[in-house]
Amino acid sequence: MSTLYTDNIRANNASQITVPTGQKIVGTDSASIVAPGHILQVKYAQRTDALSYTTTYVEALSVDITPTSTSSLILIRATTAHWHGTVGQHAAKLVKNSNLLNFEAGDFYHNVGTGVAGNINIQYVDAANTTSLINYKIFVKAESGSGTLNKDYNGALNGVTSLIVM
C-alpha cells in the first residue's frame, strides 16, 4: 500500500473528482472529513415512559454532541408529548452545558387546563463555538399544579418525547 502526501487535490480536466463505485473515502477521526453546509452528525434521545413534575424543573432528556468545527451550527429539535396535569401552564426549557439558551427560544408555555393534554415543540439553532463535547438537555415543569409527560388527556401513557441534535 502506498501513501500519498498532498496539500491539495484538484481535478485534471473536469470540475469534479469521482470516487468509483464500490470505493469510499474514510476519515480516521471525527474531524478528518469536513463537508461545509452538510449535516455531519445526528444524535437522538427519546422518552416513552411517564415523567411526573411539579413547579420545579426536572430533566426530561439529554443528548451529547461533539462539533467537528468551531464554526459548526447545531440544530436542536425537541418535542414534549402530552402534558397531562392539573390546571396551570406547563413549561419546557432548553439548556446547553448547564446554561439556559436564549429565553425566547428555550422557555415555552402551554396552558393545558384540567384533563387537556398539550405538546410543546422547540427548534433552535446554536453556534457551537467549540470542538469540545456539548450537552443539550430539555427540562419540564408546571407553572402551577403538576403534570405528567407522555400521558394523554385520559391519563393513558401513549406519548413520545424526543430531543434531536444535528
PDB file of C-alpha atoms in Angstrom:
ATOM      1  CA  MET A   1       0.000   0.000   0.000  1.00  0.00           C
ATOM      2  CA  SER A   2       1.314   3.426  -0.932  1.00  0.00           C
ATOM      3  CA  THR A   3       0.814   6.680   0.933  1.00  0.00           C
ATOM      4  CA  LEU A   4       0.105   9.869  -0.988  1.00  0.00           C
ATOM      5  CA  TYR A   5       1.003  13.159   0.675  1.00  0.00           C
ATOM      6  CA  THR A   6      -0.515  16.346  -0.730  1.00  0.00           C
ATOM      7  CA  ASP A   7      -1.992  19.631   0.441  1.00  0.00           C
ATOM      8  CA  ASN A   8      -4.497  19.990  -2.380  1.00  0.00           C
ATOM      9  CA  ILE A   9      -6.379  17.718  -4.793  1.00  0.00           C
ATOM     10  CA  ARG A  10      -7.795  19.169  -7.975  1.00  0.00           C
ATOM     11  CA  ALA A  11      -9.499  17.567 -10.972  1.00  0.00           C
ATOM     12  CA  ASN A  12      -7.304  17.477 -14.059  1.00  0.00           C
ATOM     13  CA  ASN A  13      -9.795  18.304 -16.837  1.00  0.00           C
ATOM     14  CA  ALA A  14     -13.161  18.401 -15.056  1.00  0.00           C
ATOM     15  CA  SER A  15     -14.957  20.260 -12.297  1.00  0.00           C
ATOM     16  CA  GLN A  16     -15.234  17.235 -10.034  1.00  0.00           C
ATOM     17  CA  ILE A  17     -13.308  14.303  -8.665  1.00  0.00           C
ATOM     18  CA  THR A  18     -15.196  10.991  -8.873  1.00  0.00           C
ATOM     19  CA  VAL A  19     -14.811   8.177  -6.378  1.00  0.00           C
ATOM     20  CA  PRO A  20     -15.513   4.926  -8.283  1.00  0.00           C
ATOM     21  CA  THR A  21     -18.482   2.712  -7.372  1.00  0.00           C
ATOM     22  CA  GLY A  22     -17.621   0.380  -4.527  1.00  0.00           C
ATOM     23  CA  GLN A  23     -14.874   2.702  -3.259  1.00  0.00           C
ATOM     24  CA  LYS A  24     -15.125   5.241  -0.458  1.00  0.00           C
ATOM     25  CA  ILE A  25     -13.121   7.884   1.324  1.00  0.00           C
ATOM     26  CA  VAL A  26     -12.760   7.051   5.002  1.00  0.00           C
ATOM     27  CA  GLY A  27     -11.790   9.549   7.684  1.00  0.00           C
ATOM     28  CA  THR A  28      -9.736   8.334  10.617  1.00  0.00           C
ATOM     29  CA  ASP A  29     -11.370  10.578  13.252  1.00  0.00           C
ATOM     30  CA  SER A  30     -14.492  12.688  13.695  1.00  0.00           C
ATOM     31  CA  ALA A  31     -12.938  15.830  12.195  1.00  0.00           C
ATOM     32  CA  SER A  32     -10.944  14.319   9.321  1.00  0.00           C
ATOM     33  CA  ILE A  33     -13.597  14.908   6.635  1.00  0.00           C
ATOM     34  CA  VAL A  34     -15.311  18.285   6.505  1.00  0.00           C
ATOM     35  CA  ALA A  35     -18.291  18.944   4.247  1.00  0.00           C
ATOM     36  CA  PRO A  36     -19.398  22.575   4.730  1.00  0.00           C
ATOM     37  CA  GLY A  37     -23.159  23.046   4.663  1.00  0.00           C
ATOM     38  CA  HIS A  38     -23.949  19.383   5.313  1.00  0.00           C
ATOM     39  CA  ILE A  39     -25.291  17.520   8.310  1.00  0.00           C
ATOM     40  CA  LEU A  40     -22.357  15.590   9.708  1.00  0.00           C
ATOM     41  CA  GLN A  41     -23.883  14.078  12.856  1.00  0.00           C
ATOM     42  CA  VAL A  42     -27.310  13.312  14.243  1.00  0.00           C
ATOM     43  CA  LYS A  43     -27.765  12.498  17.923  1.00  0.00           C
ATOM     44  CA  TYR A  44     -31.129  11.439  19.287  1.00  0.00           C
ATOM     45  CA  ALA A  45     -32.807  10.600  22.578  1.00  0.00           C
ATOM     46  CA  GLN A  46     -36.403   9.698  23.292  1.00  0.00           C
ATOM     47  CA  ARG A  47     -38.552   9.079  26.325  1.00  0.00           C
ATOM     48  CA  THR A  48     -41.662   6.898  26.217  1.00  0.00           C
ATOM     49  CA  ASP A  49     -42.175   6.455  29.958  1.00  0.00           C
ATOM     50  CA  ALA A  50     -44.110   8.814  32.209  1.00  0.00           C
ATOM     51  CA  LEU A  51     -42.297  11.680  33.900  1.00  0.00           C
ATOM     52  CA  SER A  52     -44.120  13.425  36.731  1.00  0.00           C
ATOM     53  CA  TYR A  53     -43.240  17.002  37.556  1.00  0.00           C
ATOM     54  CA  THR A  54     -44.381  19.914  39.692  1.00  0.00           C
ATOM     55  CA  THR A  55     -43.293  23.550  39.801  1.00  0.00           C
ATOM     56  CA  THR A  56     -39.552  22.764  39.798  1.00  0.00           C
ATOM     57  CA  TYR A  57     -37.786  21.988  36.510  1.00  0.00           C
ATOM     58  CA  VAL A  58     -36.856  18.318  36.055  1.00  0.00           C
ATOM     59  CA  GLU A  59     -34.658  16.892  33.313  1.00  0.00           C
ATOM     60  CA  ALA A  60     -36.608  15.045  30.622  1.00  0.00           C
ATOM     61  CA  LEU A  61     -33.853  14.225  28.096  1.00  0.00           C
ATOM     62  CA  SER A  62     -30.156  14.750  27.440  1.00  0.00           C
ATOM     63  CA  VAL A  63     -28.013  14.456  24.282  1.00  0.00           C
ATOM     64  CA  ASP A  64     -24.249  14.915  23.789  1.00  0.00           C
ATOM     65  CA  ILE A  65     -22.653  16.006  20.507  1.00  0.00           C
ATOM     66  CA  THR A  66     -19.076  16.907  19.606  1.00  0.00           C
ATOM     67  CA  PRO A  67     -18.849  19.513  16.807  1.00  0.00           C
ATOM     68  CA  THR A  68     -16.220  18.983  14.099  1.00  0.00           C
ATOM     69  CA  SER A  69     -15.552  22.716  13.762  1.00  0.00           C
ATOM     70  CA  THR A  70     -15.872  25.808  15.939  1.00  0.00           C
ATOM     71  CA  SER A  71     -17.990  27.335  13.150  1.00  0.00           C
ATOM     72  CA  SER A  72     -20.500  24.437  13.226  1.00  0.00           C
ATOM     73  CA  LEU A  73     -24.148  25.313  13.646  1.00  0.00           C
ATOM     74  CA  ILE A  74     -26.198  22.919  15.762  1.00  0.00           C
ATOM     75  CA  LEU A  75     -29.908  22.428  15.023  1.00  0.00           C
ATOM     76  CA  ILE A  76     -31.837  21.317  18.097  1.00  0.00           C
ATOM     77  CA  ARG A  77     -35.387  19.962  17.818  1.00  0.00           C
ATOM     78  CA  ALA A  78     -37.282  18.998  20.946  1.00  0.00           C
ATOM     79  CA  THR A  79     -40.840  17.743  21.224  1.00  0.00           C
ATOM     80  CA  THR A  80     -42.525  17.135  24.545  1.00  0.00           C
ATOM     81  CA  ALA A  81     -45.520  14.857  24.194  1.00  0.00           C
ATOM     82  CA  HIS A  82     -48.823  15.030  26.038  1.00  0.00           C
ATOM     83  CA  TRP A  83     -48.645  17.199  29.111  1.00  0.00           C
ATOM     84  CA  HIS A  84     -51.371  15.711  31.282  1.00  0.00           C
ATOM     85  CA  GLY A  85     -51.987  17.547  34.507  1.00  0.00           C
ATOM     86  CA  THR A  86     -53.873  19.899  36.760  1.00  0.00           C
ATOM     87  CA  VAL A  87     -54.848  23.456  35.848  1.00  0.00           C
ATOM     88  CA  GLY A  88     -51.841  25.620  35.046  1.00  0.00           C
ATOM     89  CA  GLN A  89     -49.251  26.417  32.477  1.00  0.00           C
ATOM     90  CA  HIS A  90     -46.521  23.940  31.671  1.00  0.00           C
ATOM     91  CA  ALA A  91     -43.043  24.913  30.537  1.00  0.00           C
ATOM     92  CA  ALA A  92     -40.063  23.418  28.735  1.00  0.00           C
ATOM     93  CA  LYS A  93     -36.606  24.899  28.543  1.00  0.00           C
ATOM     94  CA  LEU A  94     -33.522  24.024  26.527  1.00  0.00           C
ATOM     95  CA  VAL A  95     -30.136  24.050  28.261  1.00  0.00           C
ATOM     96  CA  LYS A  96     -26.615  23.902  26.781  1.00  0.00           C
ATOM     97  CA  ASN A  97     -23.848  22.774  29.158  1.00  0.00           C
ATOM     98  CA  SER A  98     -25.926  23.865  32.181  1.00  0.00           C
ATOM     99  CA  ASN A  99     -26.692  27.302  30.669  1.00  0.00           C
ATOM    100  CA  LEU A 100     -30.168  28.318  29.550  1.00  0.00           C
ATOM    101  CA  LEU A 101     -30.232  29.064  25.834  1.00  0.00           C
ATOM    102  CA  ASN A 102     -31.994  32.183  24.563  1.00  0.00           C
ATOM    103  CA  PHE A 103     -35.073  32.788  26.779  1.00  0.00           C
ATOM    104  CA  GLU A 104     -37.492  33.225  23.874  1.00  0.00           C
ATOM    105  CA  ALA A 105     -36.287  30.070  22.138  1.00  0.00           C
ATOM    106  CA  GLY A 106     -35.896  27.934  25.218  1.00  0.00           C
ATOM    107  CA  ASP A 107     -38.839  28.617  27.506  1.00  0.00           C
ATOM    108  CA  PHE A 108     -42.266  27.795  26.046  1.00  0.00           C
ATOM    109  CA  TYR A 109     -45.621  27.675  27.805  1.00  0.00           C
ATOM    110  CA  HIS A 110     -48.851  25.856  27.056  1.00  0.00           C
ATOM    111  CA  ASN A 111     -51.972  26.306  29.149  1.00  0.00           C
ATOM    112  CA  VAL A 112     -53.440  22.825  29.434  1.00  0.00           C
ATOM    113  CA  GLY A 113     -56.397  23.126  31.772  1.00  0.00           C
ATOM    114  CA  THR A 114     -57.763  20.156  33.713  1.00  0.00           C
ATOM    115  CA  GLY A 115     -57.854  16.951  31.676  1.00  0.00           C
ATOM    116  CA  VAL A 116     -56.490  18.515  28.494  1.00  0.00           C
ATOM    117  CA  ALA A 117     -53.164  17.368  27.046  1.00  0.00           C
ATOM    118  CA  GLY A 118     -50.756  19.628  25.180  1.00  0.00           C
ATOM    119  CA  ASN A 119     -47.446  19.400  23.322  1.00  0.00           C
ATOM    120  CA  ILE A 120     -44.506  21.791  23.107  1.00  0.00           C
ATOM    121  CA  ASN A 121     -42.120  21.939  20.144  1.00  0.00           C
ATOM    122  CA  ILE A 122     -38.785  23.720  20.315  1.00  0.00           C
ATOM    123  CA  GLN A 123     -36.483  24.400  17.377  1.00  0.00           C
ATOM    124  CA  TYR A 124     -33.278  26.286  17.967  1.00  0.00           C
ATOM    125  CA  VAL A 125     -30.057  26.900  16.027  1.00  0.00           C
ATOM    126  CA  ASP A 126     -26.988  27.210  18.219  1.00  0.00           C
ATOM    127  CA  ALA A 127     -23.443  28.267  17.273  1.00  0.00           C
ATOM    128  CA  ALA A 128     -21.062  25.579  18.522  1.00  0.00           C
ATOM    129  CA  ASN A 129     -18.035  27.871  19.122  1.00  0.00           C
ATOM    130  CA  THR A 130     -16.091  24.785  20.236  1.00  0.00           C
ATOM    131  CA  THR A 131     -14.908  21.367  19.144  1.00  0.00           C
ATOM    132  CA  SER A 132     -15.411  20.001  22.658  1.00  0.00           C
ATOM    133  CA  LEU A 133     -18.391  17.913  23.710  1.00  0.00           C
ATOM    134  CA  ILE A 134     -21.643  19.875  24.127  1.00  0.00           C
ATOM    135  CA  ASN A 135     -24.503  18.600  26.279  1.00  0.00           C
ATOM    136  CA  TYR A 136     -28.059  19.681  25.456  1.00  0.00           C
ATOM    137  CA  LYS A 137     -30.926  18.990  27.850  1.00  0.00           C
ATOM    138  CA  ILE A 138     -34.645  19.592  27.863  1.00  0.00           C
ATOM    139  CA  PHE A 139     -36.302  20.337  31.214  1.00  0.00           C
ATOM    140  CA  VAL A 140     -40.027  20.471  32.046  1.00  0.00           C
ATOM    141  CA  LYS A 141     -42.133  21.885  34.872  1.00  0.00           C
ATOM    142  CA  ALA A 142     -45.605  23.091  35.764  1.00  0.00           C
ATOM    143  CA  GLU A 143     -46.100  26.786  36.446  1.00  0.00           C
ATOM    144  CA  SER A 144     -48.704  25.703  38.989  1.00  0.00           C
ATOM    145  CA  GLY A 145     -50.088  22.327  39.964  1.00  0.00           C
ATOM    146  CA  SER A 146     -48.462  19.233  38.483  1.00  0.00           C
ATOM    147  CA  GLY A 147     -48.288  17.182  35.323  1.00  0.00           C
ATOM    148  CA  THR A 148     -47.060  14.014  33.702  1.00  0.00           C
ATOM    149  CA  LEU A 149     -45.140  13.877  30.434  1.00  0.00           C
ATOM    150  CA  ASN A 150     -46.196  11.369  27.743  1.00  0.00           C
ATOM    151  CA  LYS A 151     -49.737  10.864  29.052  1.00  0.00           C
ATOM    152  CA  ASP A 152     -52.816  11.904  27.077  1.00  0.00           C
ATOM    153  CA  TYR A 153     -55.909  13.723  28.334  1.00  0.00           C
ATOM    154  CA  ASN A 154     -57.297  10.451  29.760  1.00  0.00           C
ATOM    155  CA  GLY A 155     -54.057   9.781  31.617  1.00  0.00           C
ATOM    156  CA  ALA A 156     -53.038   6.942  29.258  1.00  0.00           C
ATOM    157  CA  LEU A 157     -49.336   6.513  28.545  1.00  0.00           C
ATOM    158  CA  ASN A 158     -49.004   6.916  24.759  1.00  0.00           C
ATOM    159  CA  GLY A 159     -46.647   9.813  24.007  1.00  0.00           C
ATOM    160  CA  VAL A 160     -43.016  10.075  22.880  1.00  0.00           C
ATOM    161  CA  THR A 161     -40.842  12.980  23.952  1.00  0.00           C
ATOM    162  CA  SER A 162     -37.751  13.446  21.799  1.00  0.00           C
ATOM    163  CA  LEU A 163     -34.586  15.513  21.545  1.00  0.00           C
ATOM    164  CA  ILE A 164     -32.716  15.590  18.221  1.00  0.00           C
ATOM    165  CA  VAL A 165     -29.400  17.396  17.804  1.00  0.00           C
ATOM    166  CA  MET A 166     -27.799  17.790  14.341  1.00  0.00           C
TER     167      MET A 166
END
